[in-house]
Amino acid sequence: QQQVKQSPQSLIVQKGGISIINCAYENTAFDYFPWYQQFPGKGPALLIAIRPDVSEKKEGRFTISFNKSAKQFSLHIMDSQPGDSATYFCAASKIANAGKSTFGDGTTLTVKP
Amino acid sequence: DAGVTQSPTHLIKTRGQQVTLRCSPKSGHDTVSWYQQALGQGPQFIFQYYEEEERQRGNFPDRFSGHQFPNYSSELNVNALLLGDSALYLCASTQAADTGELFFGEGSRLTVL
């Protein structure tokens, strides 16, 4: 049973455009929702994370929107750049137990110059 | 400050063999989690070690076992390898007193022929 569903599987965006990736979770006990960025040959690295007590969190060009009632959260990348081309994973866990995170299947983002 | 280091980076085994993968956590971290990332999928939680004991386990068979040493480094052992065990094995570390961010290594790419 997949507890975190991520879409789309792949995304192509023009430089300067907005990239949007969506995730839905099932376990209402989850209270920590991070996004990880993974480049080829590298391990995932934390990009931004949100807790359900806020509906939005912004860090630079990256924004997480969170909808607790719908059990959905999304990553928005503003002014997308070719250097943003990577695979993005959403994840969910209990914040006190982030070592046991449930990941989505990833979105491969390609930003065309 | 060294991050999470894993070895070996790549290895090839044949069905039925056994493999040992190694991980040194980020400096100051005492908790190690192992994940399996199949091609085109998100990381899946295998197990977590803290204070030299397996604390949590994901949905993986007993062929997958591990160990944590007093210096917090860890090993992942897989016995009786199957073709389906081919994947990138990721180690992630955290500090038990902290909450949230996982720090990942670059992984060990295992190919089973």
XYZ file of C-alpha atoms in Angstrom:
226
model
C 0.000 0.000 0.000
C 1.578 3.233 -1.180
C 0.971 5.878 1.447
C 2.375 8.841 -0.497
C 1.353 9.374 -4.106
C 3.287 11.875 -6.221
C 2.483 13.422 -9.579
C 3.440 14.061 -12.287
C 6.079 11.432 -12.954
C 7.950 13.845 -15.222
C 7.740 17.541 -15.959
C 9.277 19.783 -18.588
C 9.287 23.526 -17.978
C 10.810 26.459 -19.806
C 13.413 28.574 -18.034
C 11.656 31.201 -15.956
C 8.459 29.187 -15.694
C 6.745 27.725 -12.654
C 7.176 24.031 -11.796
C 4.438 22.413 -9.714
C 4.638 18.947 -8.191
C 1.848 17.418 -6.127
C 1.678 14.808 -3.400
C -1.128 13.130 -1.479
C -0.771 11.150 1.714
C -3.021 8.735 3.576
C -1.717 8.461 7.118
C -3.207 11.271 9.209
C -0.580 10.633 11.893
C 2.073 12.171 9.637
C 3.091 15.658 10.764
C 6.255 16.378 8.796
C 6.284 16.850 5.043
C 9.653 17.465 3.378
C 10.701 17.722 -0.232
C 14.019 16.266 -1.290
C 16.046 17.039 -4.422
C 18.203 14.352 -5.991
C 20.755 14.830 -8.745
C 22.095 11.845 -10.733
C 24.672 9.919 -8.755
C 23.865 11.738 -5.534
C 21.728 11.029 -2.531
C 18.564 13.024 -1.833
C 19.063 16.384 -0.117
C 16.442 18.264 1.860
C 15.028 21.206 -0.067
C 12.216 22.501 2.115
C 9.810 21.061 4.674
C 6.479 21.985 6.256
C 4.442 21.012 9.277
C 0.623 20.912 9.181
C 0.163 23.905 11.477
C 0.846 26.230 8.529
C -0.649 26.226 5.040
C 2.358 27.613 3.190
C 6.095 27.919 3.584
C 8.408 29.814 1.281
C 12.185 29.662 1.004
C 13.594 31.658 -1.876
C 12.117 30.347 -5.130
C 10.654 27.266 -3.444
C 7.213 27.183 -1.815
C 5.284 24.374 -0.183
C 1.500 24.619 -0.085
C -0.268 22.337 2.396
C -3.937 21.334 2.516
C -4.564 19.314 5.672
C -8.228 18.549 4.980
C -7.420 17.195 1.534
C -4.264 15.464 2.761
C -2.302 17.043 -0.064
C 0.793 19.173 -0.380
C 2.637 20.613 -3.314
C 5.996 22.098 -4.276
C 6.126 25.228 -6.404
C 9.412 26.274 -7.995
C 9.223 29.845 -9.224
C 11.473 31.198 -11.979
C 12.673 27.667 -12.743
C 16.308 27.416 -13.859
C 18.201 24.726 -15.802
C 20.143 24.016 -12.604
C 16.854 22.951 -10.993
C 16.729 19.963 -13.349
C 16.697 17.001 -10.976
C 14.391 14.419 -9.449
C 12.174 15.676 -6.650
C 10.698 13.469 -3.947
C 8.007 14.326 -1.469
C 8.025 12.478 1.820
C 5.983 12.195 4.986
C 6.658 11.068 8.512
C 6.067 11.835 12.140
C 8.484 14.638 12.939
C 9.831 12.755 15.937
C 10.527 9.815 13.652
C 11.795 11.337 10.415
C 14.280 8.487 10.098
C 11.339 6.358 9.019
C 10.012 8.455 6.159
C 7.616 7.377 3.435
C 8.594 8.720 0.025
C 6.710 9.344 -3.172
C 8.013 7.825 -6.392
C 9.596 11.047 -7.584
C 9.181 13.634 -10.330
C 11.887 14.164 -12.892
C 12.021 17.873 -13.673
C 13.685 19.160 -16.827
C 14.041 22.922 -17.225
C 14.770 23.897 -20.812
C 16.951 26.969 -21.402
C 32.537 18.456 8.602
C 32.174 15.150 6.753
C 28.710 14.228 5.638
C 27.336 10.712 5.378
C 29.780 8.416 3.627
C 28.966 5.050 2.116
C 31.046 2.259 0.640
C 31.376 0.707 -1.794
C 29.874 3.031 -4.391
C 29.206 0.253 -6.887
C 29.269 -3.512 -6.725
C 28.122 -6.487 -8.752
C 27.041 -9.781 -7.211
C 25.399 -12.950 -8.474
C 22.185 -14.507 -7.238
C 22.548 -16.337 -3.957
C 25.576 -14.388 -2.808
C 25.774 -12.149 0.228
C 26.688 -8.475 0.383
C 27.736 -6.032 3.090
C 27.350 -2.280 2.669
C 28.865 0.252 5.021
C 27.869 3.708 6.251
C 29.484 6.373 8.394
C 26.967 8.925 9.649
C 27.390 12.675 9.626
C 29.521 13.954 12.473
C 27.426 14.313 15.605
C 24.695 11.964 14.415
C 23.871 8.798 16.314
C 20.946 7.339 14.378
C 21.240 5.576 11.028
C 18.443 4.581 8.669
C 18.814 2.440 5.555
C 16.699 2.821 2.443
C 16.406 0.869 -0.803
C 15.813 2.903 -3.955
C 14.848 0.843 -6.989
C 15.268 2.430 -10.403
C 12.561 5.012 -11.028
C 11.134 4.767 -7.515
C 11.413 6.614 -4.259
C 13.497 5.364 -1.347
C 11.855 2.646 0.760
C 12.661 2.359 4.469
C 14.485 -0.834 5.415
C 15.392 -0.298 9.077
C 16.829 2.112 11.607
C 19.597 1.697 14.157
C 20.109 3.625 17.362
C 22.284 2.711 20.337
C 23.493 -0.348 18.424
C 20.017 -1.832 18.188
C 17.487 -2.140 15.394
C 14.702 0.183 16.482
C 12.309 0.068 13.553
C 11.916 -2.066 10.483
C 10.119 -1.631 7.195
C 8.520 -4.334 5.078
C 11.699 -6.209 4.178
C 12.464 -9.920 4.698
C 14.900 -11.269 7.249
C 17.503 -11.624 4.486
C 18.124 -7.955 5.200
C 19.991 -7.427 8.440
C 22.177 -4.773 9.921
C 24.477 -3.705 12.639
C 25.530 -0.491 14.336
C 28.913 -0.083 15.938
C 29.864 1.962 19.032
C 31.160 4.767 16.769
C 27.643 4.951 15.242
C 28.722 3.577 11.851
C 26.491 0.919 10.398
C 26.416 -2.045 8.070
C 23.633 -3.436 5.923
C 23.845 -7.130 5.074
C 21.758 -8.868 2.454
C 21.864 -12.664 2.205
C 20.747 -14.975 -0.602
C 20.662 -12.150 -3.130
C 17.831 -12.027 -5.642
C 17.710 -10.194 -8.957
C 15.107 -7.910 -7.395
C 17.611 -6.732 -4.797
C 19.351 -4.681 -7.499
C 18.962 -1.089 -6.345
C 20.652 1.949 -4.872
C 21.028 1.497 -1.129
C 20.981 4.761 0.769
C 22.094 5.457 4.277
C 20.652 8.441 6.128
C 21.637 9.815 9.496
C 20.029 12.003 12.108
C 20.704 12.974 15.674
C 18.195 11.320 17.980
C 17.566 14.547 19.848
C 16.817 16.401 16.614
C 13.681 16.208 14.568
C 13.190 16.448 10.863
C 15.958 16.524 8.290
C 17.550 13.330 7.077
C 21.088 13.565 5.751
C 21.693 11.045 2.986
C 24.862 9.542 1.619
C 25.412 9.083 -2.103
C 24.460 5.438 -1.902
C 25.817 2.058 -2.897
C 24.648 0.818 -6.289
C 24.123 -2.962 -6.118
C 23.635 -4.990 -9.273
C 22.641 -8.641 -8.919
C 23.205 -10.810 -11.981
